[in-house]
PDB file of C-alpha atoms in Angstrom:
ATOM      1  CA  MET D 516      76.600  45.981 173.544  1.00 53.00           C
ATOM      2  CA  SER D 517      73.883  46.773 171.108  1.00 53.00           C
ATOM      3  CA  ASP D 518      74.636  47.732 167.477  1.00 58.00           C
ATOM      4  CA  SER D 519      74.197  51.402 166.431  1.00 56.00           C
ATOM      5  CA  PRO D 520      70.816  51.952 164.729  1.00 59.00           C
ATOM      6  CA  GLU D 521      70.871  52.092 161.061  1.00 60.00           C
ATOM      7  CA  PRO D 522      70.239  55.538 159.672  1.00 58.00           C
ATOM      8  CA  SER D 523      66.784  56.067 158.449  1.00 61.00           C
ATOM      9  CA  GLU D 524      65.982  56.395 154.670  1.00 62.00           C
ATOM     10  CA  PRO D 525      65.530  60.339 154.897  1.00 66.00           C
ATOM     11  CA  GLU D 526      69.015  60.385 156.418  1.00 63.00           C
ATOM     12  CA  HIS D 527      70.471  58.165 153.676  1.00 62.00           C
ATOM     13  CA  GLN D 528      68.869  60.512 151.090  1.00 64.00           C
ATOM     14  CA  SER D 529      70.254  63.613 152.813  1.00 70.00           C
ATOM     15  CA  LYS D 530      73.704  62.291 152.844  1.00 63.00           C
ATOM     16  CA  ARG D 531      73.620  61.197 149.282  1.00 68.00           C
ATOM     17  CA  ALA D 532      72.387  64.620 148.307  1.00 69.00           C
ATOM     18  CA  MET D 533      75.159  66.250 150.399  1.00 70.00           C
ATOM     19  CA  LEU D 534      77.788  64.138 148.757  1.00 64.00           C
ATOM     20  CA  GLY D 535      76.337  64.680 145.350  1.00 67.00           C
ATOM     21  CA  ALA D 536      76.339  68.359 145.811  1.00 69.00           C
ATOM     22  CA  TYR D 537      79.998  68.256 147.008  1.00 63.00           C
ATOM     23  CA  LEU D 538      81.069  66.254 144.010  1.00 60.00           C
ATOM     24  CA  HIS D 539      79.282  68.586 141.653  1.00 64.00           C
ATOM     25  CA  ASP D 540      80.687  71.671 143.381  1.00 70.00           C
ATOM     26  CA  GLY D 541      84.160  70.102 143.014  1.00 65.00           C
ATOM     27  CA  TRP D 542      83.575  69.141 139.361  1.00 62.00           C
ATOM     28  CA  SER D 543      82.367  72.698 138.539  1.00 63.00           C
ATOM     29  CA  LYS D 544      85.256  74.401 140.289  1.00 62.00           C
ATOM     30  CA  GLY D 545      87.716  71.964 138.651  1.00 61.00           C
ATOM     31  CA  LYS D 546      86.004  72.843 135.106  1.00 55.00           C
ATOM     32  CA  GLU D 547      86.233  76.495 135.873  1.00 62.00           C
ATOM     33  CA  ARG D 548      90.058  76.211 136.873  1.00 62.00           C
ATOM     34  CA  SER D 549      90.509  74.369 133.724  1.00 62.00           C
ATOM     35  CA  LYS D 550      88.854  77.071 131.674  1.00 60.00           C
ATOM     36  CA  ASP D 551      90.959  79.647 133.612  1.00 63.00           C
ATOM     37  CA  GLU D 552      94.237  77.747 132.891  1.00 61.00           C
ATOM     38  CA  LEU D 553      93.320  77.325 129.199  1.00 56.00           C
ATOM     39  CA  LEU D 554      92.576  81.097 129.017  1.00 54.00           C
ATOM     40  CA  LYS D 555      95.858  81.914 130.686  1.00 57.00           C
ATOM     41  CA  GLY D 556      97.607  79.700 128.241  1.00 51.00           C
ATOM     42  CA  LYS D 557      95.943  81.361 125.356  1.00 52.00           C
ATOM     43  CA  LEU D 558      96.815  84.675 126.595  1.00 54.00           C
ATOM     44  CA  ALA D 559     100.450  83.801 127.268  1.00 54.00           C
ATOM     45  CA  LEU D 560     100.689  82.700 123.548  1.00 54.00           C
ATOM     46  CA  GLN D 561      98.934  85.895 122.492  1.00 58.00           C
ATOM     47  CA  HIS D 562     101.362  88.036 124.639  1.00 56.00           C
ATOM     48  CA  SER D 563     104.269  86.021 123.179  1.00 55.00           C
ATOM     49  CA  LEU D 564     103.169  87.330 119.739  1.00 62.00           C
ATOM     50  CA  GLY D 565     102.275  90.885 120.987  1.00 70.00           C
ATOM     51  CA  LEU D 566      98.814  90.629 119.622  1.00 79.00           C
ATOM     52  CA  GLY D 567      96.549  93.648 120.420  1.00 85.00           C
ATOM     53  CA  ALA D 568      96.696  97.297 119.811  1.00 89.00           C
ATOM     54  CA  LYS D 569      99.835  99.310 120.785  1.00 91.00           C
ATOM     55  CA  PRO D 570     100.369 102.813 121.629  1.00 94.00           C
ATOM     56  CA  ASN D 571     101.053 105.386 118.639  1.00 97.00           C
ATOM     57  CA  ILE D 572     104.704 106.355 118.702  1.00 97.00           C
ATOM     58  CA  ILE D 573     104.646 108.750 115.806  1.00 97.00           C
ATOM     59  CA  PRO D 574     105.392 112.144 117.344  1.00 96.00           C
ATOM     60  CA  PRO D 575     102.982 115.022 116.986  1.00 94.00           C
ATOM     61  CA  GLY D 576     103.600 116.719 113.481  1.00 95.00           C
ATOM     62  CA  GLU D 577     101.962 118.165 110.336  1.00 95.00           C
ATOM     63  CA  ALA D 578     100.309 115.671 108.200  1.00 97.00           C
ATOM     64  CA  ARG D 579     101.363 116.591 104.611  1.00 96.00           C
ATOM     65  CA  VAL D 580     101.668 114.701 101.379  1.00 95.00           C
ATOM     66  CA  ASP D 581     104.094 117.257  99.782  1.00 93.00           C
ATOM     67  CA  GLY D 582     107.056 117.052 102.201  1.00 94.00           C
ATOM     68  CA  ASP D 583     110.755 116.272 101.371  1.00 94.00           C
ATOM     69  CA  LEU D 584     111.359 113.062  99.302  1.00 93.00           C
ATOM     70  CA  ARG D 585     112.279 110.233 101.589  1.00 95.00           C
ATOM     71  CA  THR D 586     113.349 106.608 100.968  1.00 95.00           C
ATOM     72  CA  VAL D 587     110.818 103.885 101.318  1.00 96.00           C
ATOM     73  CA  GLU D 588     111.822 100.421 102.399  1.00 96.00           C
ATOM     74  CA  ILE D 589     110.154  97.094 103.043  1.00 95.00           C
ATOM     75  CA  GLY D 590     111.374  94.706 105.526  1.00 94.00           C
ATOM     76  CA  TRP D 591     110.630  91.367 107.306  1.00 91.00           C
ATOM     77  CA  HIS D 592     111.387  89.687 110.546  1.00 87.00           C
ATOM     78  CA  PRO D 593     110.358  86.275 111.828  1.00 82.00           C
ATOM     79  CA  VAL D 594     107.615  85.679 114.352  1.00 72.00           C
ATOM     80  CA  ALA D 595     109.364  82.923 116.271  1.00 55.00           C
ATOM     81  CA  GLY D 596     108.812  80.282 118.843  1.00 49.00           C
ATOM     82  CA  MET D 597     105.657  78.676 120.158  1.00 45.00           C
ATOM     83  CA  GLY D 598     103.826  81.836 119.542  1.00 52.00           C
ATOM     84  CA  GLY D 599     104.725  81.619 115.736  1.00 54.00           C
ATOM     85  CA  LYS D 600     103.413  78.117 115.775  1.00 55.00           C
ATOM     86  CA  TRP D 601     100.199  79.094 117.586  1.00 57.00           C
ATOM     87  CA  PHE D 602      99.656  81.859 114.984  1.00 58.00           C
ATOM     88  CA  ALA D 603     100.277  79.767 112.094  1.00 56.00           C
ATOM     89  CA  GLU D 604      97.685  77.237 113.308  1.00 59.00           C
ATOM     90  CA  LYS D 605      95.197  79.959 114.026  1.00 59.00           C
ATOM     91  CA  SER D 606      95.598  81.430 110.671  1.00 56.00           C
ATOM     92  CA  GLY D 607      94.873  78.327 108.971  1.00 52.00           C
ATOM     93  CA  VAL D 608      98.072  77.461 107.193  1.00 46.00           C
ATOM     94  CA  GLY D 609      98.265  73.869 108.593  1.00 46.00           C
ATOM     95  CA  GLU D 610      94.910  73.149 107.102  1.00 50.00           C
ATOM     96  CA  LEU D 611      95.854  74.489 103.798  1.00 45.00           C
ATOM     97  CA  ILE D 612      98.920  72.410 103.607  1.00 40.00           C
ATOM     98  CA  THR D 613      96.951  69.129 104.682  1.00 41.00           C
ATOM     99  CA  LYS D 614      94.537  69.927 101.899  1.00 45.00           C
ATOM    100  CA  ASN D 615      97.449  69.948  99.299  1.00 40.00           C
ATOM    101  CA  ILE D 616      96.971  73.574  98.643  1.00 39.00           C
ATOM    102  CA  GLY D 617     100.658  74.784  98.600  1.00 45.00           C
ATOM    103  CA  GLY D 618     102.558  78.076  97.796  1.00 49.00           C
ATOM    104  CA  TYR D 619     101.217  80.371 100.188  1.00 51.00           C
ATOM    105  CA  PRO D 620     103.501  82.879 102.178  1.00 56.00           C
ATOM    106  CA  ASP D 621     104.715  81.718 105.662  1.00 59.00           C
ATOM    107  CA  PRO D 622     102.495  83.736 108.225  1.00 60.00           C
ATOM    108  CA  THR D 623     105.429  83.643 110.692  1.00 66.00           C
ATOM    109  CA  GLN D 624     107.447  85.853 108.207  1.00 80.00           C
ATOM    110  CA  HIS D 625     106.177  89.334 109.056  1.00 87.00           C
ATOM    111  CA  TRP D 626     106.494  92.123 106.521  1.00 92.00           C
ATOM    112  CA  ALA D 627     106.159  95.970 107.013  1.00 95.00           C
ATOM    113  CA  VAL D 628     106.719  99.370 105.421  1.00 97.00           C
ATOM    114  CA  LEU D 629     109.674 101.357 106.858  1.00 97.00           C
ATOM    115  CA  VAL D 630     110.199 105.103 106.315  1.00 98.00           C
ATOM    116  CA  GLY D 631     112.535 107.195 108.298  1.00 95.00           C
ATOM    117  CA  GLY D 632     112.874 106.011 111.762  1.00 95.00           C
ATOM    118  CA  TYR D 633     109.313 104.208 111.756  1.00 98.00           C
ATOM    119  CA  VAL D 634     107.720 101.023 110.946  1.00 98.00           C
ATOM    120  CA  HIS D 635     104.138 100.990 109.670  1.00 98.00           C
ATOM    121  CA  GLN D 636     102.506  97.410 109.682  1.00 96.00           C
ATOM    122  CA  LEU D 637      99.365  95.257 109.884  1.00 95.00           C
ATOM    123  CA  TRP D 638      98.856  93.532 112.975  1.00 91.00           C
ATOM    124  CA  MET D 639      96.192  91.610 114.769  1.00 89.00           C
ATOM    125  CA  ASP D 640      93.927  92.253 117.634  1.00 89.00           C
ATOM    126  CA  GLU D 641      93.251  89.375 120.231  1.00 84.00           C
ATOM    127  CA  GLU D 642      90.467  87.961 117.999  1.00 86.00           C
ATOM    128  CA  LEU D 643      92.896  87.963 114.904  1.00 86.00           C
ATOM    129  CA  ASP D 644      91.191  90.825 113.208  1.00 93.00           C
ATOM    130  CA  VAL D 645      93.520  93.174 111.368  1.00 95.00           C
ATOM    131  CA  ILE D 646      94.637  96.442 112.894  1.00 96.00           C
ATOM    132  CA  TYR D 647      97.266  99.170 112.174  1.00 97.00           C
ATOM    133  CA  ILE D 648     100.353  99.681 114.477  1.00 96.00           C
ATOM    134  CA  ASN D 649     103.597 101.487 114.233  1.00 97.00           C
ATOM    135  CA  GLU D 650     106.866 101.260 116.083  1.00 96.00           C
ATOM    136  CA  GLU D 651     110.334 102.755 116.043  1.00 97.00           C
ATOM    137  CA  LEU D 652     112.725 100.970 113.630  1.00 96.00           C
ATOM    138  CA  ASP D 653     115.407  98.762 115.159  1.00 95.00           C
ATOM    139  CA  ARG D 654     117.384  97.896 112.033  1.00 94.00           C
ATOM    140  CA  GLU D 655     118.913  94.851 113.806  1.00 93.00           C
ATOM    141  CA  GLU D 656     115.602  93.181 113.877  1.00 91.00           C
ATOM    142  CA  TRP D 657     114.630  93.614 110.246  1.00 94.00           C
ATOM    143  CA  HIS D 658     115.764  92.392 106.803  1.00 92.00           C
ATOM    144  CA  THR D 659     115.327  95.660 104.820  1.00 94.00           C
ATOM    145  CA  PHE D 660     115.113  96.464 101.071  1.00 95.00           C
ATOM    146  CA  GLU D 661     114.736  99.794  99.440  1.00 94.00           C
ATOM    147  CA  VAL D 662     111.891  99.989  96.997  1.00 93.00           C
ATOM    148  CA  GLY D 663     111.047 103.691  96.342  1.00 91.00           C
ATOM    149  CA  GLY D 664     110.368 107.097  97.777  1.00 93.00           C
ATOM    150  CA  THR D 665     107.520 109.179  99.250  1.00 95.00           C
ATOM    151  CA  ARG D 666     106.718 112.718 100.176  1.00 95.00           C
ATOM    152  CA  PHE D 667     104.451 111.769 103.067  1.00 97.00           C
ATOM    153  CA  THR D 668     105.321 113.135 106.578  1.00 97.00           C
ATOM    154  CA  ASP D 669     105.446 110.784 109.401  1.00 98.00           C
ATOM    155  CA  GLU D 670     101.868 111.774 110.557  1.00 98.00           C
ATOM    156  CA  ALA D 671     100.585 111.464 107.049  1.00 98.00           C
ATOM    157  CA  LEU D 672     102.024 108.003 106.792  1.00 98.00           C
ATOM    158  CA  ARG D 673     100.215 107.134 110.079  1.00 98.00           C
ATOM    159  CA  GLN D 674      96.863 108.344 108.692  1.00 98.00           C
ATOM    160  CA  ALA D 675      97.462 106.574 105.341  1.00 98.00           C
ATOM    161  CA  GLY D 676      98.157 103.510 107.417  1.00 98.00           C
ATOM    162  CA  GLU D 677      94.857 103.777 109.282  1.00 98.00           C
ATOM    163  CA  MET D 678      93.113 104.329 106.093  1.00 98.00           C
ATOM    164  CA  VAL D 679      94.406 101.191 104.490  1.00 98.00           C
ATOM    165  CA  ILE D 680      93.486  99.046 107.384  1.00 98.00           C
ATOM    166  CA  HIS D 681      89.859 100.612 107.368  1.00 98.00           C
ATOM    167  CA  ASN D 682      89.480  99.689 103.792  1.00 97.00           C
ATOM    168  CA  MET D 683      90.774  96.107 104.340  1.00 96.00           C
ATOM    169  CA  ARG D 684      88.357  95.674 107.359  1.00 96.00           C
ATOM    170  CA  GLU D 685      85.496  96.854 105.281  1.00 96.00           C
ATOM    171  CA  LYS D 686      85.941  93.896 103.104  1.00 94.00           C
ATOM    172  CA  ARG D 687      87.179  91.433 105.528  1.00 93.00           C
ATOM    173  CA  PRO D 688      88.153  92.213 109.094  1.00 94.00           C
ATOM    174  CA  ALA D 689      89.803  88.792 109.993  1.00 92.00           C
ATOM    175  CA  TYR D 690      93.414  88.071 109.170  1.00 88.00           C
ATOM    176  CA  ASN D 691      93.642  85.713 106.210  1.00 83.00           C
ATOM    177  CA  VAL D 692      96.996  84.102 105.135  1.00 76.00           C
ATOM    178  CA  ILE D 693      95.884  84.518 101.363  1.00 76.00           C
ATOM    179  CA  SER D 694      93.991  87.729 101.071  1.00 81.00           C
ATOM    180  CA  ASN D 695      94.341  89.823 104.330  1.00 87.00           C
ATOM    181  CA  ASN D 696      98.005  89.465 105.467  1.00 89.00           C
ATOM    182  CA  CYS D 697     100.972  91.787 106.013  1.00 91.00           C
ATOM    183  CA  GLN D 698     102.173  91.587 102.404  1.00 90.00           C
ATOM    184  CA  ASN D 699      98.789  92.559 101.112  1.00 92.00           C
ATOM    185  CA  TYR D 700      98.813  95.594 103.481  1.00 95.00           C
ATOM    186  CA  ALA D 701     102.365  96.580 102.547  1.00 95.00           C
ATOM    187  CA  VAL D 702     101.562  96.642  98.897  1.00 94.00           C
ATOM    188  CA  LEU D 703      98.370  98.595  99.481  1.00 95.00           C
ATOM    189  CA  LEU D 704     100.154 101.147 101.723  1.00 97.00           C
ATOM    190  CA  LEU D 705     103.027 101.629  99.182  1.00 95.00           C
ATOM    191  CA  ASP D 706     100.442 102.058  96.348  1.00 93.00           C
ATOM    192  CA  ALA D 707      98.932 104.902  98.513  1.00 95.00           C
ATOM    193  CA  ILE D 708     102.030 106.739  99.543  1.00 95.00           C
ATOM    194  CA  GLN D 709     104.373 106.329  96.489  1.00 92.00           C
ATOM    195  CA  ILE D 710     105.561 109.084  94.289  1.00 88.00           C
ATOM    196  CA  GLY D 711     103.092 109.885  91.544  1.00 84.00           C
ATOM    197  CA  ALA D 712      99.980 108.481  93.414  1.00 88.00           C
ATOM    198  CA  HIS D 713      98.972 111.898  94.999  1.00 89.00           C
ATOM    199  CA  GLN D 714      95.766 112.398  92.975  1.00 90.00           C
ATOM    200  CA  GLU D 715      94.427 108.811  93.570  1.00 92.00           C
ATOM    201  CA  PHE D 716      95.395 109.060  97.328  1.00 95.00           C
ATOM    202  CA  ALA D 717      93.558 112.308  97.820  1.00 95.00           C
ATOM    203  CA  THR D 718      90.396 110.882  96.302  1.00 95.00           C
ATOM    204  CA  SER D 719      90.572 107.703  98.468  1.00 96.00           C
ATOM    205  CA  PHE D 720      91.366 109.654 101.595  1.00 97.00           C
ATOM    206  CA  ALA D 721      88.487 112.080 101.118  1.00 96.00           C
ATOM    207  CA  VAL D 722      86.156 109.014 100.859  1.00 96.00           C
ATOM    208  CA  TYR D 723      87.844 107.612 104.111  1.00 97.00           C
ATOM    209  CA  GLN D 724      87.390 110.923 105.996  1.00 96.00           C
ATOM    210  CA  ALA D 725      83.687 111.134 105.035  1.00 95.00           C
ATOM    211  CA  ALA D 726      83.121 107.502 106.372  1.00 95.00           C
ATOM    212  CA  THR D 727      84.984 107.828 109.458  1.00 96.00           C
ATOM    213  CA  GLY D 728      85.477 111.460 110.399  1.00 95.00           C
ATOM    214  CA  ALA D 729      89.150 110.769 110.828  1.00 94.00           C
ATOM    215  CA  GLY D 730      92.194 112.335 109.149  1.00 93.00           C
ATOM    216  CA  THR D 731      93.656 115.858 108.993  1.00 93.00           C
ATOM    217  CA  ILE D 732      95.967 115.851 106.155  1.00 94.00           C
ATOM    218  CA  LYS D 733      96.753 119.489 105.103  1.00 91.00           C
ATOM    219  CA  ASP D 734      96.420 120.592 101.493  1.00 92.00           C
ATOM    220  CA  LEU D 735      95.131 117.199 100.422  1.00 92.00           C
ATOM    221  CA  PHE D 736      94.078 118.080  96.940  1.00 90.00           C
ATOM    222  CA  ALA D 737      96.978 120.593  96.321  1.00 88.00           C
ATOM    223  CA  ASP D 738      99.663 119.235  94.202  1.00 84.00           C
ATOM    224  CA  LYS D 739     103.005 120.847  94.368  1.00 86.00           C
ATOM    225  CA  HIS D 740     104.736 118.253  92.295  1.00 84.00           C
ATOM    226  CA  PRO D 741     102.495 117.726  89.127  1.00 82.00           C
ATOM    227  CA  GLU D 742     105.577 116.434  87.210  1.00 78.00           C
ATOM    228  CA  GLU D 743     105.543 113.264  89.375  1.00 80.00           C
ATOM    229  CA  GLN D 744     102.165 112.198  88.256  1.00 73.00           C
ATOM    230  CA  LYS D 745     103.573 110.811  84.987  1.00 66.00           C
ATOM    231  CA  PRO D 746     106.421 108.542  84.056  1.00 60.00           C
ATOM    232  CA  HIS D 747     109.722 110.482  83.956  1.00 56.00           C
ATOM    233  CA  PRO D 748     112.113 109.196  81.372  1.00 56.00           C
ATOM    234  CA  GLU D 749     115.149 110.976  82.974  1.00 61.00           C
ATOM    235  CA  ARG D 750     114.134 109.954  86.491  1.00 57.00           C
ATOM    236  CA  PRO D 751     112.457 106.430  86.368  1.00 54.00           C
ATOM    237  CA  GLU D 752     112.630 106.186  90.106  1.00 50.00           C
ATOM    238  CA  LEU D 753     109.745 108.681  90.420  1.00 48.00           C
ATOM    239  CA  HIS D 754     107.481 106.420  88.161  1.00 48.00           C
ATOM    240  CA  ARG D 755     104.598 105.363  90.651  1.00 49.00           C
ATOM    241  CA  VAL D 756     104.437 101.820  89.422  1.00 47.00           C
ATOM    242  CA  ASP D 757     108.102 101.046  90.307  1.00 71.00           C
ATOM    243  CA  THR D 758     107.565 101.096  94.203  1.00 86.00           C
ATOM    244  CA  VAL D 759     104.903  98.506  94.091  1.00 87.00           C
ATOM    245  CA  GLN D 760     106.441  96.343  91.475  1.00 86.00           C
ATOM    246  CA  ASN D 761     109.787  96.545  93.287  1.00 87.00           C
ATOM    247  CA  ALA D 762     108.184  95.639  96.631  1.00 88.00           C
ATOM    248  CA  GLN D 763     106.191  92.767  95.115  1.00 87.00           C
ATOM    249  CA  GLN D 764     109.381  91.301  93.603  1.00 89.00           C
ATOM    250  CA  VAL D 765     111.329  91.650  96.859  1.00 89.00           C
ATOM    251  CA  MET D 766     108.665  89.985  98.859  1.00 86.00           C
ATOM    252  CA  ASP D 767     108.100  87.228  96.180  1.00 86.00           C
ATOM    253  CA  GLU D 768     111.884  86.426  96.134  1.00 88.00           C
ATOM    254  CA  ASN D 769     112.440  86.783  99.891  1.00 86.00           C
ATOM    255  CA  THR D 770     109.316  85.121 101.348  1.00 80.00           C
ATOM    256  CA  THR D 771     109.286  81.466 102.311  1.00 72.00           C
ATOM    257  CA  LYS D 772     106.420  79.586 100.592  1.00 66.00           C
ATOM    258  CA  LEU D 773     104.766  76.734 102.542  1.00 56.00           C
ATOM    259  CA  ASP D 774     103.583  73.675 100.739  1.00 51.00           C
ATOM    260  CA  ASN D 775     102.853  70.005 101.616  1.00 40.00           C
ATOM    261  CA  HIS D 776     106.334  68.805 100.326  1.00 38.00           C
ATOM    262  CA  ARG D 777     108.156  70.075 103.452  1.00 39.00           C
ATOM    263  CA  SER D 778     107.756  69.565 107.184  1.00 35.00           C
ATOM    264  CA  PHE D 779     105.756  72.247 109.015  1.00 32.00           C
ATOM    265  CA  PHE D 780     107.758  73.538 112.209  1.00 30.00           C
TER     266      PHE D 780
END
């Protein structure tokens, strides 16, 4: 029996080319699958945090800054689990600690402003740029502290919340654990909506309206409570500085500070 003839050189080259194409195709598909899996993992972590815009839940209503006086609270709840760990890493806290720069607020401890039955807060989109969101208040989820009062209606609070985020994004859109975080936002919003700040808010909001075309607050420059623009000896709770100072003190006393002397997670 004669041996089978050896394949010619062109046949060898053709088979090698086919094998190479097959391996390359398999590697490319494997690489794409790996990318898909990484993307799915990232999205799963983002979803565990609830990153991204959320529907506005403030019911339709008149936007006024001269409504009934209401209590203002600040509150915090933890951003827990692997989602919180991922967020802390993405926000750069781990790097800060390893560089021996301690004393920054824990980014997995989330603060917000609470008025009536709603929460007004800074949050992040999928790229970790700051955005405004609101939600209904579930008191079992929050550690709350009373810090002052406001005459803003719920719709006016929503618009004020959007204005504060717009101003923050003009300076720096990305979340930053030091200068662009939920505590900074809470203080800025409180400064805008607190008793006695009406004149300053009207001016700031008019600038925001001109820049964005947004906002429909009624009687913005009308001041029906001029007595609240100055410190009130008999009613110190109406002094505008108290709300912000109270909030800053509460947050300072109730926020975990991260440094390199403690284990991280």
